[in-house]
Amino acid sequence: MKISEFKDILSGKVVCGAHLLDHDIELAFASDLMSDVLTITEDNVLLITGLANIQAIRTAEMSNIHCVILVRNKNASCEMVRLAEESDIVIIETPYTLFRTSGLLFNAGLSPIY
Amino acid sequence: MMEFSFEINGGDFSNAGMISSLVKKTLKQLNIDGMIIRRTVVALYEAEVNIVAHAYSGVVNVNIFPDKIKIKLTDKGTGIADIDLAMQQGYSTASPAVREMGFGAGMGLPNIKNNTDELNLESTVGVGTMLEFTNFFEPK
């Protein structure tokens, strides 16, 4: 699925990385615990999180994650946007909860890792 | 051989991961296998977060050899009273501030162990901790 499709499903706003919206992603992981995200060994994973701070983007960088969805109207800070741009990471903000976001993307065909 | 040295300040969450980011870029330029890069930077990032979360200050020495990368992190801090316990998944002494940053669930040291080929951890309570790990570029 292309990142642009998630954005539409989630009524999301792309904060940065608009040039990467054609990128395809098959797997998703939802967590606010970054150590848990760091256990992922698969590439090309979408991260859904309510953790809106710089460590969410650092974690994505270390885990080769190229798209981070911030749920429940959490906003990306300037620091997060700067790092995401440097690391080719798309940030999308959605008004939906972690549960609803995960459910919608699961229904749309994204697969869980475990 | 390449050698770098960096300093970390305790409590500096904004910069936690900056060294991992530099090491990742360097290993990519050296065309190291992607999975080995990921293992190395995940271990280093968790170790950086540990210093920011638990120590007053720290020094990170990175040595890249033709066949391996060796990273040593030495901090001044509270130290670890029981290393075996600290290595157990789920055991944590992290503050609420650390948990707010998305860490502090007792997964850091187990994650470091899972992502390194050789690991050495020594600590003195009230003095500090030394964590040293090596990852080989080719399977041993």
mmCIF file of C-alpha atoms in Angstrom:
data_model
loop_
_atom_site.group_PDB
_atom_site.id
_atom_site.type_symbol
_atom_site.label_atom_id
_atom_site.label_comp_id
_atom_site.label_asym_id
_atom_site.label_seq_id
_atom_site.Cartn_x
_atom_site.Cartn_y
_atom_site.Cartn_z
ATOM 1 C CA MET A 1 0.000 0.000 0.000
ATOM 2 C CA LYS A 2 1.218 3.460 -0.791
ATOM 3 C CA ILE A 3 1.729 6.001 2.000
ATOM 4 C CA SER A 4 -0.673 8.386 0.224
ATOM 5 C CA GLU A 5 -3.453 5.791 0.708
ATOM 6 C CA PHE A 6 -2.906 5.666 4.520
ATOM 7 C CA LYS A 7 -3.105 9.416 4.634
ATOM 8 C CA ASP A 8 -6.565 9.373 2.992
ATOM 9 C CA ILE A 9 -7.888 6.498 5.129
ATOM 10 C CA LEU A 10 -6.781 8.269 8.324
ATOM 11 C CA SER A 11 -7.917 11.780 7.312
ATOM 12 C CA GLY A 12 -4.277 12.527 7.994
ATOM 13 C CA LYS A 13 -2.091 15.548 7.467
ATOM 14 C CA VAL A 14 1.364 15.050 5.979
ATOM 15 C CA VAL A 15 3.800 17.123 8.026
ATOM 16 C CA CYS A 16 6.947 16.224 6.133
ATOM 17 C CA GLY A 17 8.246 13.843 3.487
ATOM 18 C CA ALA A 18 5.551 14.645 0.899
ATOM 19 C CA HIS A 19 7.944 13.495 -1.838
ATOM 20 C CA LEU A 20 7.860 9.943 -0.400
ATOM 21 C CA LEU A 21 4.088 9.378 -0.567
ATOM 22 C CA ASP A 22 4.411 6.896 -3.432
ATOM 23 C CA HIS A 23 6.539 4.599 -1.265
ATOM 24 C CA ASP A 24 4.969 1.129 -0.699
ATOM 25 C CA ILE A 25 4.634 -0.342 2.825
ATOM 26 C CA GLU A 26 3.324 -3.810 3.728
ATOM 27 C CA LEU A 27 3.830 -4.119 7.507
ATOM 28 C CA ALA A 28 2.807 -2.047 10.516
ATOM 29 C CA PHE A 29 3.663 -1.898 14.203
ATOM 30 C CA ALA A 30 1.801 0.155 16.833
ATOM 31 C CA SER A 31 3.552 1.089 20.080
ATOM 32 C CA ASP A 32 4.432 3.948 22.402
ATOM 33 C CA LEU A 33 7.364 1.953 23.749
ATOM 34 C CA MET A 34 10.451 2.630 21.637
ATOM 35 C CA SER A 35 12.468 -0.299 22.998
ATOM 36 C CA ASP A 36 9.712 -2.530 21.637
ATOM 37 C CA VAL A 37 9.958 -0.877 18.221
ATOM 38 C CA LEU A 38 13.738 -1.444 18.307
ATOM 39 C CA THR A 39 13.196 -5.228 18.431
ATOM 40 C CA ILE A 40 11.789 -5.187 14.878
ATOM 41 C CA THR A 41 14.080 -6.815 12.338
ATOM 42 C CA GLU A 42 11.905 -6.324 9.237
ATOM 43 C CA ASP A 43 12.419 -3.445 6.842
ATOM 44 C CA ASN A 44 9.744 -1.223 5.391
ATOM 45 C CA VAL A 45 7.510 -1.062 8.446
ATOM 46 C CA LEU A 46 4.990 1.653 9.303
ATOM 47 C CA LEU A 47 5.093 2.927 12.904
ATOM 48 C CA ILE A 48 1.831 4.014 14.533
ATOM 49 C CA THR A 49 2.461 5.812 17.825
ATOM 50 C CA GLY A 50 1.126 8.307 20.325
ATOM 51 C CA LEU A 51 4.652 9.242 21.350
ATOM 52 C CA ALA A 52 5.189 12.667 19.822
ATOM 53 C CA ASN A 53 8.794 13.394 20.717
ATOM 54 C CA ILE A 54 12.210 13.279 19.091
ATOM 55 C CA GLN A 55 12.876 9.717 20.257
ATOM 56 C CA ALA A 56 10.034 8.390 18.073
ATOM 57 C CA ILE A 57 11.854 9.734 15.009
ATOM 58 C CA ARG A 58 15.313 8.599 16.237
ATOM 59 C CA THR A 59 13.865 5.132 16.763
ATOM 60 C CA ALA A 60 12.400 5.159 13.251
ATOM 61 C CA GLU A 61 15.798 6.194 11.898
ATOM 62 C CA MET A 62 17.612 3.320 13.654
ATOM 63 C CA SER A 63 14.945 0.792 12.604
ATOM 64 C CA ASN A 64 14.820 1.836 8.918
ATOM 65 C CA ILE A 65 11.193 2.967 9.329
ATOM 66 C CA HIS A 66 10.178 5.495 6.678
ATOM 67 C CA CYS A 67 6.700 6.463 7.850
ATOM 68 C CA VAL A 68 5.484 7.464 11.330
ATOM 69 C CA ILE A 69 1.787 8.060 12.060
ATOM 70 C CA LEU A 70 1.144 10.273 15.103
ATOM 71 C CA VAL A 71 -2.302 9.497 16.495
ATOM 72 C CA ARG A 72 -4.926 11.487 18.361
ATOM 73 C CA ASN A 73 -3.978 14.929 17.098
ATOM 74 C CA LYS A 74 -0.441 14.801 18.485
ATOM 75 C CA ASN A 75 1.739 17.333 16.701
ATOM 76 C CA ALA A 76 5.268 16.843 15.429
ATOM 77 C CA SER A 77 7.700 19.403 16.879
ATOM 78 C CA CYS A 78 10.115 21.381 14.671
ATOM 79 C CA GLU A 79 12.931 19.196 16.043
ATOM 80 C CA MET A 80 11.049 16.037 14.949
ATOM 81 C CA VAL A 81 10.341 17.440 11.493
ATOM 82 C CA ARG A 82 13.989 18.456 11.007
ATOM 83 C CA LEU A 83 15.271 14.993 11.897
ATOM 84 C CA ALA A 84 12.574 13.271 9.802
ATOM 85 C CA GLU A 85 13.513 15.340 6.770
ATOM 86 C CA GLU A 86 17.192 14.482 7.220
ATOM 87 C CA SER A 87 16.360 10.785 7.468
ATOM 88 C CA ASP A 88 13.727 10.518 4.692
ATOM 89 C CA ILE A 89 10.878 9.799 7.084
ATOM 90 C CA VAL A 90 7.262 10.789 6.387
ATOM 91 C CA ILE A 91 5.306 12.051 9.409
ATOM 92 C CA ILE A 92 1.501 11.937 9.224
ATOM 93 C CA GLU A 93 -0.734 13.340 11.963
ATOM 94 C CA THR A 94 -4.198 11.824 12.362
ATOM 95 C CA PRO A 95 -7.094 12.749 14.671
ATOM 96 C CA TYR A 96 -7.897 9.037 15.174
ATOM 97 C CA THR A 97 -6.860 6.943 18.204
ATOM 98 C CA LEU A 98 -4.145 4.298 18.125
ATOM 99 C CA PHE A 99 -6.841 1.601 18.155
ATOM 100 C CA ARG A 100 -8.913 3.098 15.358
ATOM 101 C CA THR A 101 -5.843 3.875 13.241
ATOM 102 C CA SER A 102 -4.571 0.314 13.628
ATOM 103 C CA GLY A 103 -8.013 -1.146 12.817
ATOM 104 C CA LEU A 104 -8.483 0.957 9.702
ATOM 105 C CA LEU A 105 -5.027 0.132 8.344
ATOM 106 C CA PHE A 106 -5.419 -3.563 9.173
ATOM 107 C CA ASN A 107 -8.729 -3.621 7.260
ATOM 108 C CA ALA A 108 -7.084 -1.848 4.364
ATOM 109 C CA GLY A 109 -4.557 -4.676 4.051
ATOM 110 C CA LEU A 110 -1.496 -3.767 6.120
ATOM 111 C CA SER A 111 -0.092 -6.811 7.946
ATOM 112 C CA PRO A 112 1.128 -7.102 11.536
ATOM 113 C CA ILE A 113 4.738 -8.143 12.129
ATOM 114 C CA TYR A 114 4.127 -10.731 14.811
ATOM 115 C CA MET B 1 41.051 1.852 11.325
ATOM 116 C CA MET B 2 38.680 4.699 12.192
ATOM 117 C CA GLU B 3 38.317 6.060 15.682
ATOM 118 C CA PHE B 4 35.779 8.521 17.096
ATOM 119 C CA SER B 5 35.105 9.801 20.577
ATOM 120 C CA PHE B 6 31.980 11.578 21.823
ATOM 121 C CA GLU B 7 30.610 12.939 25.074
ATOM 122 C CA ILE B 8 27.073 12.502 26.396
ATOM 123 C CA ASN B 9 25.366 14.601 29.059
ATOM 124 C CA GLY B 10 22.979 12.941 31.488
ATOM 125 C CA GLY B 11 19.381 14.077 30.967
ATOM 126 C CA ASP B 12 20.028 15.350 27.430
ATOM 127 C CA PHE B 13 17.171 13.491 25.736
ATOM 128 C CA SER B 14 17.150 15.750 22.670
ATOM 129 C CA ASN B 15 20.563 14.514 21.610
ATOM 130 C CA ALA B 16 20.210 10.850 22.606
ATOM 131 C CA GLY B 17 20.792 8.899 19.412
ATOM 132 C CA MET B 18 23.008 11.439 17.666
ATOM 133 C CA ILE B 19 26.077 9.219 17.942
ATOM 134 C CA SER B 20 24.087 6.233 16.644
ATOM 135 C CA SER B 21 23.006 8.356 13.716
ATOM 136 C CA LEU B 22 26.620 9.289 12.871
ATOM 137 C CA VAL B 23 27.765 5.679 13.207
ATOM 138 C CA LYS B 24 24.913 4.549 10.947
ATOM 139 C CA LYS B 25 25.942 7.029 8.230
ATOM 140 C CA THR B 26 29.608 5.993 8.534
ATOM 141 C CA LEU B 27 28.865 2.250 8.297
ATOM 142 C CA LYS B 28 26.599 2.863 5.285
ATOM 143 C CA GLN B 29 29.426 4.715 3.542
ATOM 144 C CA LEU B 30 31.667 1.719 4.255
ATOM 145 C CA ASN B 31 29.070 -0.559 2.575
ATOM 146 C CA ILE B 32 28.589 -2.708 5.651
ATOM 147 C CA ASP B 33 25.655 -5.186 5.490
ATOM 148 C CA GLY B 34 22.335 -3.538 6.384
ATOM 149 C CA MET B 35 21.404 -6.048 9.083
ATOM 150 C CA ILE B 36 24.775 -5.580 10.836
ATOM 151 C CA ILE B 37 24.337 -1.792 10.681
ATOM 152 C CA ARG B 38 20.880 -2.106 12.199
ATOM 153 C CA ARG B 39 22.061 -4.398 15.019
ATOM 154 C CA THR B 40 24.948 -2.065 15.818
ATOM 155 C CA VAL B 41 22.963 1.168 15.872
ATOM 156 C CA VAL B 42 20.054 -0.338 17.833
ATOM 157 C CA ALA B 43 22.509 -1.510 20.528
ATOM 158 C CA LEU B 44 24.328 1.840 20.527
ATOM 159 C CA TYR B 45 21.097 3.831 20.645
ATOM 160 C CA GLU B 46 19.812 1.847 23.636
ATOM 161 C CA ALA B 47 23.196 2.367 25.318
ATOM 162 C CA GLU B 48 23.103 6.112 24.630
ATOM 163 C CA VAL B 49 19.597 6.307 26.103
ATOM 164 C CA ASN B 50 20.842 4.409 29.171
ATOM 165 C CA ILE B 51 23.533 7.037 29.828
ATOM 166 C CA VAL B 52 21.113 9.933 29.283
ATOM 167 C CA ALA B 53 18.577 8.216 31.557
ATOM 168 C CA HIS B 54 20.802 6.957 34.367
ATOM 169 C CA ALA B 55 24.167 8.768 34.416
ATOM 170 C CA TYR B 56 25.555 12.274 34.933
ATOM 171 C CA SER B 57 27.866 12.108 31.939
ATOM 172 C CA GLY B 58 29.483 9.616 29.622
ATOM 173 C CA VAL B 59 32.089 9.061 26.942
ATOM 174 C CA VAL B 60 31.589 6.898 23.858
ATOM 175 C CA ASN B 61 34.572 5.504 21.965
ATOM 176 C CA VAL B 62 33.893 3.994 18.558
ATOM 177 C CA ASN B 63 36.579 1.951 16.784
ATOM 178 C CA ILE B 64 35.941 0.621 13.310
ATOM 179 C CA PHE B 65 38.353 -2.105 12.139
ATOM 180 C CA PRO B 66 38.317 -3.819 8.720
ATOM 181 C CA ASP B 67 36.404 -6.796 10.170
ATOM 182 C CA LYS B 68 34.475 -5.394 13.138
ATOM 183 C CA ILE B 69 33.180 -2.416 15.083
ATOM 184 C CA LYS B 70 33.997 -2.041 18.758
ATOM 185 C CA ILE B 71 32.134 0.486 20.902
ATOM 186 C CA LYS B 72 32.901 1.362 24.512
ATOM 187 C CA LEU B 73 30.599 3.525 26.621
ATOM 188 C CA THR B 74 31.883 4.699 29.993
ATOM 189 C CA ASP B 75 29.714 6.753 32.298
ATOM 190 C CA LYS B 76 29.857 8.503 35.636
ATOM 191 C CA GLY B 77 26.665 7.742 37.460
ATOM 192 C CA THR B 78 24.796 5.667 39.977
ATOM 193 C CA GLY B 79 26.033 2.385 38.558
ATOM 194 C CA ILE B 80 24.157 -0.919 38.460
ATOM 195 C CA ALA B 81 23.776 -2.801 41.741
ATOM 196 C CA ASP B 82 22.859 -6.185 40.254
ATOM 197 C CA ILE B 83 23.907 -6.701 36.632
ATOM 198 C CA ASP B 84 22.153 -10.090 36.305
ATOM 199 C CA LEU B 85 18.895 -8.486 37.401
ATOM 200 C CA ALA B 86 19.416 -5.496 35.084
ATOM 201 C CA MET B 87 19.885 -7.891 32.147
ATOM 202 C CA GLN B 88 16.449 -9.403 32.777
ATOM 203 C CA GLN B 89 13.662 -8.285 30.498
ATOM 204 C CA GLY B 90 11.203 -6.068 32.375
ATOM 205 C CA TYR B 91 13.477 -4.972 35.219
ATOM 206 C CA SER B 92 13.908 -1.200 35.283
ATOM 207 C CA THR B 93 14.866 1.607 37.665
ATOM 208 C CA ALA B 94 13.976 4.320 35.130
ATOM 209 C CA SER B 95 12.325 7.567 36.211
ATOM 210 C CA PRO B 96 8.907 8.718 34.921
ATOM 211 C CA ALA B 97 10.767 11.209 32.667
ATOM 212 C CA VAL B 98 12.537 8.321 30.929
ATOM 213 C CA ARG B 99 9.239 6.494 30.452
ATOM 214 C CA GLU B 100 7.729 9.606 28.897
ATOM 215 C CA MET B 101 10.491 9.442 26.292
ATOM 216 C CA GLY B 102 9.329 5.954 25.244
ATOM 217 C CA PHE B 103 11.929 3.948 27.184
ATOM 218 C CA GLY B 104 12.321 2.584 30.712
ATOM 219 C CA ALA B 105 10.463 -0.709 30.279
ATOM 220 C CA GLY B 106 13.442 -2.866 31.163
ATOM 221 C CA MET B 107 14.203 -3.805 27.564
ATOM 222 C CA GLY B 108 17.365 -1.782 26.942
ATOM 223 C CA LEU B 109 20.088 -4.147 28.154
ATOM 224 C CA PRO B 110 18.326 -7.270 26.754
ATOM 225 C CA ASN B 111 18.016 -5.431 23.395
ATOM 226 C CA ILE B 112 21.726 -4.580 23.540
ATOM 227 C CA LYS B 113 22.604 -8.206 24.273
ATOM 228 C CA ASN B 114 20.432 -9.473 21.384
ATOM 229 C CA ASN B 115 22.071 -7.119 18.927
ATOM 230 C CA THR B 116 25.741 -7.624 19.736
ATOM 231 C CA ASP B 117 28.240 -10.435 19.067
ATOM 232 C CA GLU B 118 30.365 -9.763 22.180
ATOM 233 C CA LEU B 119 29.273 -7.806 25.234
ATOM 234 C CA ASN B 120 31.067 -6.812 28.405
ATOM 235 C CA LEU B 121 29.352 -4.875 31.199
ATOM 236 C CA GLU B 122 31.060 -3.736 34.395
ATOM 237 C CA SER B 123 29.671 -1.408 37.007
ATOM 238 C CA THR B 124 30.498 0.053 40.405
ATOM 239 C CA VAL B 125 27.641 1.472 42.463
ATOM 240 C CA GLY B 126 28.090 5.207 43.027
ATOM 241 C CA VAL B 127 30.902 5.436 40.470
ATOM 242 C CA GLY B 128 29.651 4.415 37.046
ATOM 243 C CA THR B 129 29.285 1.811 34.348
ATOM 244 C CA MET B 130 31.364 0.557 31.421
ATOM 245 C CA LEU B 131 29.620 -1.200 28.560
ATOM 246 C CA GLU B 132 31.688 -2.501 25.683
ATOM 247 C CA PHE B 133 30.447 -4.407 22.667
ATOM 248 C CA THR B 134 31.746 -5.744 19.362
ATOM 249 C CA ASN B 135 29.926 -6.616 16.169
ATOM 250 C CA PHE B 136 31.675 -8.489 13.383
ATOM 251 C CA PHE B 137 31.058 -7.546 9.772
ATOM 252 C CA GLU B 138 31.124 -11.178 8.646
ATOM 253 C CA PRO B 139 29.446 -13.983 10.612
ATOM 254 C CA LYS B 140 32.040 -15.559 12.932
#
